[in-house]
Amino acid sequence: MNREDVRSGRGAGAAGHKLARWLLVLAACLPMIGRAADYTIGPLPGWVVPVAPGKADAAKLGQGSDGVAFLLTDTQILADRQDRERYHRVVSEALDAHGVEAIANIQIPFDPSYQKLVLHSLEVIRHGRAISQLHTAKMRVIQREAGLEERIYDGTRTLAIFLDDVRPGDVVDYSYVMSGRNPVFGGRDFGTYELQFGLPVARVHARLLVPVGASLKLASRHTAMKPRVTVRDGLRDYTWDALDPPVLTVEAGAPAWYSPFAQVSWSQFDDWGQVVDWALPLYRTPDTLDAALQAQVDRIARTESTPAGRMLAALRLVQGEVRYLGVEIGPNSHAPNPPAQVYARRFGDCKDKTLLTVTLLRHLGIDAWPALVNTDLRRSVAEQLPSPGVFDHVLVLARVDGRDWWIDPTRNTQMADLAHLSQDHFDLALVVAPGGRALTAMKRAAPDASRRELHATYDASHGFDAPVPFTMQTVASGEVGEALRNAFASNSRAELQKNFLNFYAGYYPHIGEAGALALRDDPTANRVTLDEHYVIHAMSAPADDGRGRVALLHFPELARAMNAPDTPIRTAPLQVSYPLDLSQQTEVLLPNAWPVKTMTTRVDDPAFRFERSIRRDGLRLLITDHFQSLTDEVPAAQMPRYLDDLARARKVLAFRFWWNPALQPGAARGSWIDHMNWLMALLAVGMVAGWAWLAARVYRYDPEPAPASEHRLAGFAGWLVVLGLVLGFRLVMATAALWHMGGALAIERWTALTTFGAPTYNALWAPLLLFELAGNLGGWVFTLLVLALFLKRRSSFPRVAMLVLMSGVLLQCVDLALSAQMPTLRATGKDITTIVRAVIGVGLWSAYLVRSRRVKATFVVRHRTVEPPELPVMADPAAAG
C-alpha cells in the first residue's frame, strides 16, 4: 500500500497478513472431503462431435501469440433435464521455449461437491506422430483456493497435469468432460461461449444441445454469426464454428464492463422476473427469530425510536459483529445460510450478511429486500440475458421514510449518520421482491460523494535555499473518509508514516519528517482529518539554463487525478475515477514581496472540470485548485477532446519560483560601471539627441504675435507667474521621473523584467519601459524648451506650450492603457483621478493662453528681429509752392 492508495481510497482493506488466521478458521469449520474419486480416465462420450484443429496463421501469430499457437478451442455442452455435461478440448502448439512452459502444464479446476471430471485424451504430437501421455503424465489434485485472500472458500480443486518431454514445435492436445449441475439453479441452464480472443486461435468451435421443447433464449454480441441448428434424438443442436477469427486487443484502462469480443449467450430464464422468482425462496426471512437475534431486535427497538436509527443500528450490528468470510461450496455459491446460523458463528459472505440484515430490518418494521448486482458489469447488466450467473454480489435495499437506501453489510462498520452515510452505486440492481420483473436503477452518487480537501503550507519566509517546513492537512469525507479510517485501523502508524514520507520523496528528494502523523476522526459526519509535518532541506536547485535558481511546487494528488492514459489512441472507452472531488489550497510564505501574476484558469470538459486561481496577499502566495470528475468513462470518440482539455489543465499545474542570487538585496555589488545598463544608456543618449534636434526645429518656429492693444499688460504678472511656477514644477517632475526610471533600467532590474522564464517576466515589459523612457526624455526636453520660450517671451510660446501640455496628457493615457495589460500594474482609482485632473488642467491653461490679454501683450518677441519698413519721403507742399 502506498500513500496515494490511502488518500484516494484504494488498498485500504488489504488483509493478506491475516491469511493464516483464516486458514485456521476454515480448518475448524469445514468438513473433510474425500479425494478417492477426484477424477477418472474414460472414453469420449457418444454425444460429442470430434472436430479437426485449424492451422496457425503466421501473420496473426505476430499479434501476440505469447509463444503459443492455439489451433483449436472446442466447447460442447449437453444440458438435458437430468444432468449437464461440458466437453472441452484444447489443441495448442509451442512456438518456442516460452510456449513450452505454457502448454506443458495444464490446470483443470472443478467443484467436487457436484462435479465429476473425466479425462479423455492427452497427447503430445511431434512431427505428425501422436504420443499419448494419458497414463504417464504426472497428475496431482490440489486444493487451490483462488479467493482465499478475499476470504472466500468455495472448495474448488484443480487437476494439475505436468507433461514430460515437450519441445518447441510440439502440439499438445487434451480433452475432458465435466459433468454435474449446481443444484442451486433448480435444473435450469445458462452460459456464454467466447468466439473471439486477444490471442490468435485458428478455430473456435462451440456447441449446445438441449431437449426439444425446452425453453431457451439465445443472444449474440459483436458478431453476426448464426448457429447451425439441427434436431436429432430429441435434442436440438446449436453449433457455432469460427475459423481464424480476428485477434482483438483492448487497451489498458478500459472499464471492466467493456467487452467487445464476439460471444453468444444462452439462458433458460425467460426474463428477470424468473430470476427474481428463483431467488425469492433462497432469501426468505424467518417468521420467528431465535433468542439471540430476537434479543438484538428488542434492544434496537428499545434504544432507537426512529426508522432511520433502527436501520443504522441493524446495519452496524451486522457490519461490526459478523466478519466477512465466505464458505461457498456447491449450493452455497448462491444460497445464503440461515440468519440464526450466520449470527451464531459470527461470519458470513455477502449473501449471508444481506439475508441477516434484511431479517433484522423486517422484524424492526422496516421494508428491506436483497438486491443482486455485478460489481464489474454494472450498467451493462442490461445487455446480458437474464440469469443468476450475471451477478457477483448482493446488498440491501432499505426504504426509510419513503426514501431508498442501498446499504452493504460487507463494508467496515459505518458510524455515520444518515445524512453522511456512503451508499453503494453499481448502476443497476435486481431487487429480490415479490412481483419484481425488471432491473432497478440505483441512485447515482453525487460528484462530491468522495471528497478530499487538502491544505498544503510551505514556509519559505527565510528563502527557498533554507530548510522549508512543509505541512499537509487532508480532510477526507464520504467514501475516501472511510478508506482513510480503515487504512489507519489495519496498518501501523509507523508503516503509514514511512509510506507517506517516501511518497513525497519522489517529488522532494531532500524531505524529512518534522512530526508524527495526527488523525482526527468524526465518524458521525464521516469525516477524517489527517495532519502531516515535514521539512524540505533543499527545495531549490540551479536553473536548467544556469541562469539563477528555481524552486518547484508539486501537486501530486491533482497530477494523478489528471493523469493522461498510457494508451491515448484507442478504440475502447477510458475508465476514470468517479465520484471524485478534490480541492487543494496551497499557501507559500514568501521571503519578500515576490511579483506574482494574479490569474484564474478554468477548464471545462464533459468528463471533468478544473479551476485554479493564483493571487498574492502581502507575503503569502495563495493557489486554490479544484478538480471534479463528472462521469466514470470517456468514450473513445471523445478522447481527442478529452486529452486536449486534460493537457491544458495539467499545464496550469506547473508552478516555479525563479531568482538570481546575484540580484537579490544584500548580494555583493561591484562599482556603478558593473551595474550600468550600457545599451539603455546609449539608447537614452540617442533619444535625447533626437528630441533635442526636434526641439531646435520647434525653437525656430516664429509665428507672428497676436495683435495686442493693451501694452500696459505686458510682463510677468498675475496668472503668468503661476504658469511659470507650473512649468518649473513640471521640469522638476520630469527630472524625478527620469531618475526613477533609472532604477527600472538598471541592468539587474531590466534583466529580471525582460528575461523569459523569470518570475517577473512579461512580454510587455520591454516595450512599456522603452515607451516610458522615450516619453519622459521627450517631456523633459520639451519642458526645457517651453521654459526657454516662456522666459524669452517668444511669440511661439502659447502654441508650443499648449501642444506640449496636450502631448503630455496623451502620453499619460497611452502609458496607462499599456500598463493595464500588465497583471501587476492594474490601473487604480488614483491613476484615473490623476488623468482627469491633468485633462482639466490642460483645458484651463489652454483656454487661458488663447484668451488672455496679458498673454497677447507679453509674448510678442520674434525669433528673428523684423525691422519696420522705411517710410517714403514726402515733399513739403508748402515748400513746393
PDB file of C-alpha atoms in Angstrom, residues 127-299:
ATOM      1  CA  HIS A 127       6.255 -34.364 -36.461  1.00  0.00           C
ATOM      2  CA  GLY A 128       2.734 -35.677 -37.055  1.00  0.00           C
ATOM      3  CA  ARG A 129       3.102 -38.595 -34.620  1.00  0.00           C
ATOM      4  CA  ALA A 130       0.783 -38.631 -31.543  1.00  0.00           C
ATOM      5  CA  ILE A 131       2.310 -39.725 -28.227  1.00  0.00           C
ATOM      6  CA  SER A 132      -0.301 -40.415 -25.536  1.00  0.00           C
ATOM      7  CA  GLN A 133       0.581 -39.310 -22.010  1.00  0.00           C
ATOM      8  CA  LEU A 134      -2.822 -40.088 -20.568  1.00  0.00           C
ATOM      9  CA  HIS A 135      -1.297 -42.726 -18.277  1.00  0.00           C
ATOM     10  CA  THR A 136       2.287 -41.453 -17.971  1.00  0.00           C
ATOM     11  CA  ALA A 137       1.937 -37.759 -17.204  1.00  0.00           C
ATOM     12  CA  LYS A 138       2.249 -36.636 -13.609  1.00  0.00           C
ATOM     13  CA  MET A 139      -1.186 -35.613 -12.298  1.00  0.00           C
ATOM     14  CA  ARG A 140      -1.998 -34.118  -8.952  1.00  0.00           C
ATOM     15  CA  VAL A 141      -5.228 -32.835  -7.469  1.00  0.00           C
ATOM     16  CA  ILE A 142      -4.531 -29.732  -5.424  1.00  0.00           C
ATOM     17  CA  GLN A 143      -6.749 -27.644  -3.179  1.00  0.00           C
ATOM     18  CA  ARG A 144      -6.261 -24.251  -4.798  1.00  0.00           C
ATOM     19  CA  GLU A 145      -8.439 -21.518  -3.332  1.00  0.00           C
ATOM     20  CA  ALA A 146      -8.006 -18.521  -5.625  1.00  0.00           C
ATOM     21  CA  GLY A 147     -10.254 -16.338  -3.483  1.00  0.00           C
ATOM     22  CA  LEU A 148      -8.829 -17.205  -0.089  1.00  0.00           C
ATOM     23  CA  GLU A 149      -7.086 -13.839   0.345  1.00  0.00           C
ATOM     24  CA  GLU A 150     -10.503 -12.247  -0.225  1.00  0.00           C
ATOM     25  CA  ARG A 151     -11.811 -14.620   2.483  1.00  0.00           C
ATOM     26  CA  ILE A 152     -13.784 -16.745   0.004  1.00  0.00           C
ATOM     27  CA  TYR A 153     -13.602 -20.540   0.253  1.00  0.00           C
ATOM     28  CA  ASP A 154     -15.531 -22.403  -2.448  1.00  0.00           C
ATOM     29  CA  GLY A 155     -13.975 -25.872  -2.219  1.00  0.00           C
ATOM     30  CA  THR A 156     -12.625 -25.738  -5.775  1.00  0.00           C
ATOM     31  CA  ARG A 157      -9.963 -28.277  -6.632  1.00  0.00           C
ATOM     32  CA  THR A 158      -7.569 -28.242  -9.548  1.00  0.00           C
ATOM     33  CA  LEU A 159      -6.268 -31.167 -11.552  1.00  0.00           C
ATOM     34  CA  ALA A 160      -2.668 -30.178 -12.319  1.00  0.00           C
ATOM     35  CA  ILE A 161      -1.070 -32.098 -15.200  1.00  0.00           C
ATOM     36  CA  PHE A 162       2.701 -31.972 -15.825  1.00  0.00           C
ATOM     37  CA  LEU A 163       3.744 -33.324 -19.218  1.00  0.00           C
ATOM     38  CA  ASP A 164       7.109 -34.949 -19.920  1.00  0.00           C
ATOM     39  CA  ASP A 165       9.403 -34.176 -22.827  1.00  0.00           C
ATOM     40  CA  VAL A 166       7.626 -31.288 -24.539  1.00  0.00           C
ATOM     41  CA  ARG A 167       9.747 -29.402 -27.082  1.00  0.00           C
ATOM     42  CA  PRO A 168       9.364 -26.327 -29.279  1.00  0.00           C
ATOM     43  CA  GLY A 169       7.278 -27.304 -32.283  1.00  0.00           C
ATOM     44  CA  ASP A 170       5.288 -29.921 -30.358  1.00  0.00           C
ATOM     45  CA  VAL A 171       1.487 -29.850 -30.276  1.00  0.00           C
ATOM     46  CA  VAL A 172      -0.414 -30.677 -27.073  1.00  0.00           C
ATOM     47  CA  ASP A 173      -3.966 -31.977 -27.485  1.00  0.00           C
ATOM     48  CA  TYR A 174      -6.110 -32.691 -24.433  1.00  0.00           C
ATOM     49  CA  SER A 175      -9.823 -33.052 -23.714  1.00  0.00           C
ATOM     50  CA  TYR A 176     -12.109 -33.779 -20.771  1.00  0.00           C
ATOM     51  CA  VAL A 177     -15.748 -33.801 -19.733  1.00  0.00           C
ATOM     52  CA  MET A 178     -17.084 -32.120 -16.618  1.00  0.00           C
ATOM     53  CA  SER A 179     -20.488 -33.413 -15.565  1.00  0.00           C
ATOM     54  CA  GLY A 180     -22.830 -32.131 -12.922  1.00  0.00           C
ATOM     55  CA  ARG A 181     -25.120 -29.158 -12.365  1.00  0.00           C
ATOM     56  CA  ASN A 182     -25.157 -26.938  -9.319  1.00  0.00           C
ATOM     57  CA  PRO A 183     -28.458 -27.857  -7.651  1.00  0.00           C
ATOM     58  CA  VAL A 184     -28.987 -24.270  -6.530  1.00  0.00           C
ATOM     59  CA  PHE A 185     -30.173 -23.333 -10.045  1.00  0.00           C
ATOM     60  CA  GLY A 186     -33.140 -25.697  -9.981  1.00  0.00           C
ATOM     61  CA  GLY A 187     -32.297 -27.587 -13.164  1.00  0.00           C
ATOM     62  CA  ARG A 188     -32.051 -24.501 -15.385  1.00  0.00           C
ATOM     63  CA  ASP A 189     -29.021 -23.822 -17.505  1.00  0.00           C
ATOM     64  CA  PHE A 190     -27.222 -20.705 -18.754  1.00  0.00           C
ATOM     65  CA  GLY A 191     -23.805 -19.784 -20.047  1.00  0.00           C
ATOM     66  CA  THR A 192     -21.639 -17.947 -22.569  1.00  0.00           C
ATOM     67  CA  TYR A 193     -19.363 -19.010 -25.420  1.00  0.00           C
ATOM     68  CA  GLU A 194     -16.443 -16.765 -26.297  1.00  0.00           C
ATOM     69  CA  LEU A 195     -15.881 -16.788 -30.063  1.00  0.00           C
ATOM     70  CA  GLN A 196     -13.006 -14.304 -30.154  1.00  0.00           C
ATOM     71  CA  PHE A 197      -9.880 -13.747 -28.079  1.00  0.00           C
ATOM     72  CA  GLY A 198      -6.953 -11.420 -27.583  1.00  0.00           C
ATOM     73  CA  LEU A 199      -4.633 -14.110 -28.965  1.00  0.00           C
ATOM     74  CA  PRO A 200      -4.796 -15.815 -32.370  1.00  0.00           C
ATOM     75  CA  VAL A 201      -6.892 -19.002 -32.388  1.00  0.00           C
ATOM     76  CA  ALA A 202      -7.132 -20.976 -35.626  1.00  0.00           C
ATOM     77  CA  ARG A 203     -10.551 -22.472 -34.908  1.00  0.00           C
ATOM     78  CA  VAL A 204     -13.198 -21.799 -32.277  1.00  0.00           C
ATOM     79  CA  HIS A 205     -15.916 -24.447 -32.104  1.00  0.00           C
ATOM     80  CA  ALA A 206     -18.926 -24.236 -29.754  1.00  0.00           C
ATOM     81  CA  ARG A 207     -21.947 -26.494 -29.476  1.00  0.00           C
ATOM     82  CA  LEU A 208     -25.041 -26.591 -27.273  1.00  0.00           C
ATOM     83  CA  LEU A 209     -27.541 -29.452 -27.006  1.00  0.00           C
ATOM     84  CA  VAL A 210     -30.874 -29.014 -25.206  1.00  0.00           C
ATOM     85  CA  PRO A 211     -34.067 -31.072 -25.247  1.00  0.00           C
ATOM     86  CA  VAL A 212     -36.541 -30.226 -27.980  1.00  0.00           C
ATOM     87  CA  GLY A 213     -39.239 -28.031 -26.493  1.00  0.00           C
ATOM     88  CA  ALA A 214     -37.039 -26.767 -23.649  1.00  0.00           C
ATOM     89  CA  SER A 215     -37.263 -23.054 -23.005  1.00  0.00           C
ATOM     90  CA  LEU A 216     -34.109 -21.349 -24.275  1.00  0.00           C
ATOM     91  CA  LYS A 217     -33.113 -17.788 -25.076  1.00  0.00           C
ATOM     92  CA  LEU A 218     -30.118 -17.067 -27.301  1.00  0.00           C
ATOM     93  CA  ALA A 219     -28.278 -13.798 -27.785  1.00  0.00           C
ATOM     94  CA  SER A 220     -25.132 -12.798 -29.636  1.00  0.00           C
ATOM     95  CA  ARG A 221     -22.876  -9.802 -29.075  1.00  0.00           C
ATOM     96  CA  HIS A 222     -20.404  -8.254 -31.502  1.00  0.00           C
ATOM     97  CA  THR A 223     -20.962 -10.942 -34.101  1.00  0.00           C
ATOM     98  CA  ALA A 224     -23.370 -11.616 -36.940  1.00  0.00           C
ATOM     99  CA  MET A 225     -22.641 -15.351 -36.831  1.00  0.00           C
ATOM    100  CA  LYS A 226     -25.769 -17.529 -36.704  1.00  0.00           C
ATOM    101  CA  PRO A 227     -25.711 -21.052 -35.245  1.00  0.00           C
ATOM    102  CA  ARG A 228     -26.275 -24.116 -37.355  1.00  0.00           C
ATOM    103  CA  VAL A 229     -29.369 -25.753 -35.858  1.00  0.00           C
ATOM    104  CA  THR A 230     -30.255 -29.437 -36.210  1.00  0.00           C
ATOM    105  CA  VAL A 231     -32.572 -31.814 -34.334  1.00  0.00           C
ATOM    106  CA  ARG A 232     -31.650 -35.400 -33.523  1.00  0.00           C
ATOM    107  CA  ASP A 233     -32.606 -37.943 -30.840  1.00  0.00           C
ATOM    108  CA  GLY A 234     -34.925 -35.481 -29.130  1.00  0.00           C
ATOM    109  CA  LEU A 235     -32.184 -32.844 -28.820  1.00  0.00           C
ATOM    110  CA  ARG A 236     -31.849 -29.509 -30.540  1.00  0.00           C
ATOM    111  CA  ASP A 237     -28.237 -28.948 -31.609  1.00  0.00           C
ATOM    112  CA  TYR A 238     -26.817 -25.384 -31.890  1.00  0.00           C
ATOM    113  CA  THR A 239     -23.326 -25.143 -33.398  1.00  0.00           C
ATOM    114  CA  TRP A 240     -21.057 -22.133 -33.924  1.00  0.00           C
ATOM    115  CA  ASP A 241     -17.829 -22.613 -35.869  1.00  0.00           C
ATOM    116  CA  ALA A 242     -15.412 -19.694 -36.289  1.00  0.00           C
ATOM    117  CA  LEU A 243     -12.355 -20.258 -38.456  1.00  0.00           C
ATOM    118  CA  ASP A 244      -9.414 -17.948 -37.811  1.00  0.00           C
ATOM    119  CA  PRO A 245     -11.390 -15.196 -36.009  1.00  0.00           C
ATOM    120  CA  PRO A 246      -9.665 -11.788 -35.931  1.00  0.00           C
ATOM    121  CA  VAL A 247      -7.452 -11.038 -32.952  1.00  0.00           C
ATOM    122  CA  LEU A 248      -8.854  -8.303 -30.741  1.00  0.00           C
ATOM    123  CA  THR A 249      -6.995  -6.435 -28.035  1.00  0.00           C
ATOM    124  CA  VAL A 250      -8.455  -3.986 -25.529  1.00  0.00           C
ATOM    125  CA  GLU A 251      -6.334  -1.026 -24.456  1.00  0.00           C
ATOM    126  CA  ALA A 252      -5.345  -0.692 -20.820  1.00  0.00           C
ATOM    127  CA  GLY A 253      -7.638   1.465 -18.740  1.00  0.00           C
ATOM    128  CA  ALA A 254     -10.901   0.257 -20.268  1.00  0.00           C
ATOM    129  CA  PRO A 255     -13.862  -0.190 -17.893  1.00  0.00           C
ATOM    130  CA  ALA A 256     -14.352  -3.708 -16.549  1.00  0.00           C
ATOM    131  CA  TRP A 257     -17.783  -3.881 -18.173  1.00  0.00           C
ATOM    132  CA  TYR A 258     -16.361  -3.199 -21.637  1.00  0.00           C
ATOM    133  CA  SER A 259     -16.005  -6.398 -23.665  1.00  0.00           C
ATOM    134  CA  PRO A 260     -16.019  -6.037 -27.460  1.00  0.00           C
ATOM    135  CA  PHE A 261     -15.286  -9.708 -28.102  1.00  0.00           C
ATOM    136  CA  ALA A 262     -17.656 -11.810 -30.176  1.00  0.00           C
ATOM    137  CA  GLN A 263     -19.728 -14.070 -27.944  1.00  0.00           C
ATOM    138  CA  VAL A 264     -23.018 -15.913 -27.732  1.00  0.00           C
ATOM    139  CA  SER A 265     -25.063 -16.488 -24.588  1.00  0.00           C
ATOM    140  CA  TRP A 266     -27.948 -18.712 -23.673  1.00  0.00           C
ATOM    141  CA  SER A 267     -30.298 -18.906 -20.740  1.00  0.00           C
ATOM    142  CA  GLN A 268     -33.299 -20.962 -19.668  1.00  0.00           C
ATOM    143  CA  PHE A 269     -34.590 -17.997 -17.651  1.00  0.00           C
ATOM    144  CA  ASP A 270     -37.097 -16.171 -19.823  1.00  0.00           C
ATOM    145  CA  ASP A 271     -36.842 -12.800 -18.099  1.00  0.00           C
ATOM    146  CA  TRP A 272     -35.624 -11.046 -14.969  1.00  0.00           C
ATOM    147  CA  GLY A 273     -38.884 -11.928 -13.258  1.00  0.00           C
ATOM    148  CA  GLN A 274     -37.967 -15.612 -13.396  1.00  0.00           C
ATOM    149  CA  VAL A 275     -34.594 -14.808 -11.834  1.00  0.00           C
ATOM    150  CA  VAL A 276     -36.424 -12.988  -9.020  1.00  0.00           C
ATOM    151  CA  ASP A 277     -38.732 -15.977  -8.576  1.00  0.00           C
ATOM    152  CA  TRP A 278     -35.685 -18.238  -8.396  1.00  0.00           C
ATOM    153  CA  ALA A 279     -34.047 -16.046  -5.723  1.00  0.00           C
ATOM    154  CA  LEU A 280     -37.099 -15.442  -3.523  1.00  0.00           C
ATOM    155  CA  PRO A 281     -37.048 -18.858  -1.765  1.00  0.00           C
ATOM    156  CA  LEU A 282     -33.308 -18.533  -1.147  1.00  0.00           C
ATOM    157  CA  TYR A 283     -33.750 -15.167   0.597  1.00  0.00           C
ATOM    158  CA  ARG A 284     -36.902 -16.000   2.555  1.00  0.00           C
ATOM    159  CA  THR A 285     -36.707 -14.443   6.019  1.00  0.00           C
ATOM    160  CA  PRO A 286     -37.819 -16.481   9.035  1.00  0.00           C
ATOM    161  CA  ASP A 287     -41.141 -15.575  10.635  1.00  0.00           C
ATOM    162  CA  THR A 288     -39.736 -16.109  14.123  1.00  0.00           C
ATOM    163  CA  LEU A 289     -36.247 -15.497  15.419  1.00  0.00           C
ATOM    164  CA  ASP A 290     -34.102 -17.467  17.795  1.00  0.00           C
ATOM    165  CA  ALA A 291     -33.386 -16.000  21.215  1.00  0.00           C
ATOM    166  CA  ALA A 292     -30.084 -14.332  20.262  1.00  0.00           C
ATOM    167  CA  LEU A 293     -31.464 -12.486  17.226  1.00  0.00           C
ATOM    168  CA  GLN A 294     -34.703 -11.598  18.963  1.00  0.00           C
ATOM    169  CA  ALA A 295     -32.698 -10.061  21.793  1.00  0.00           C
ATOM    170  CA  GLN A 296     -30.883  -7.830  19.300  1.00  0.00           C
ATOM    171  CA  VAL A 297     -34.166  -6.793  17.657  1.00  0.00           C
ATOM    172  CA  ASP A 298     -35.614  -5.922  21.076  1.00  0.00           C
ATOM    173  CA  ARG A 299     -32.514  -3.961  22.038  1.00  0.00           C
TER     174      ARG A 299
END
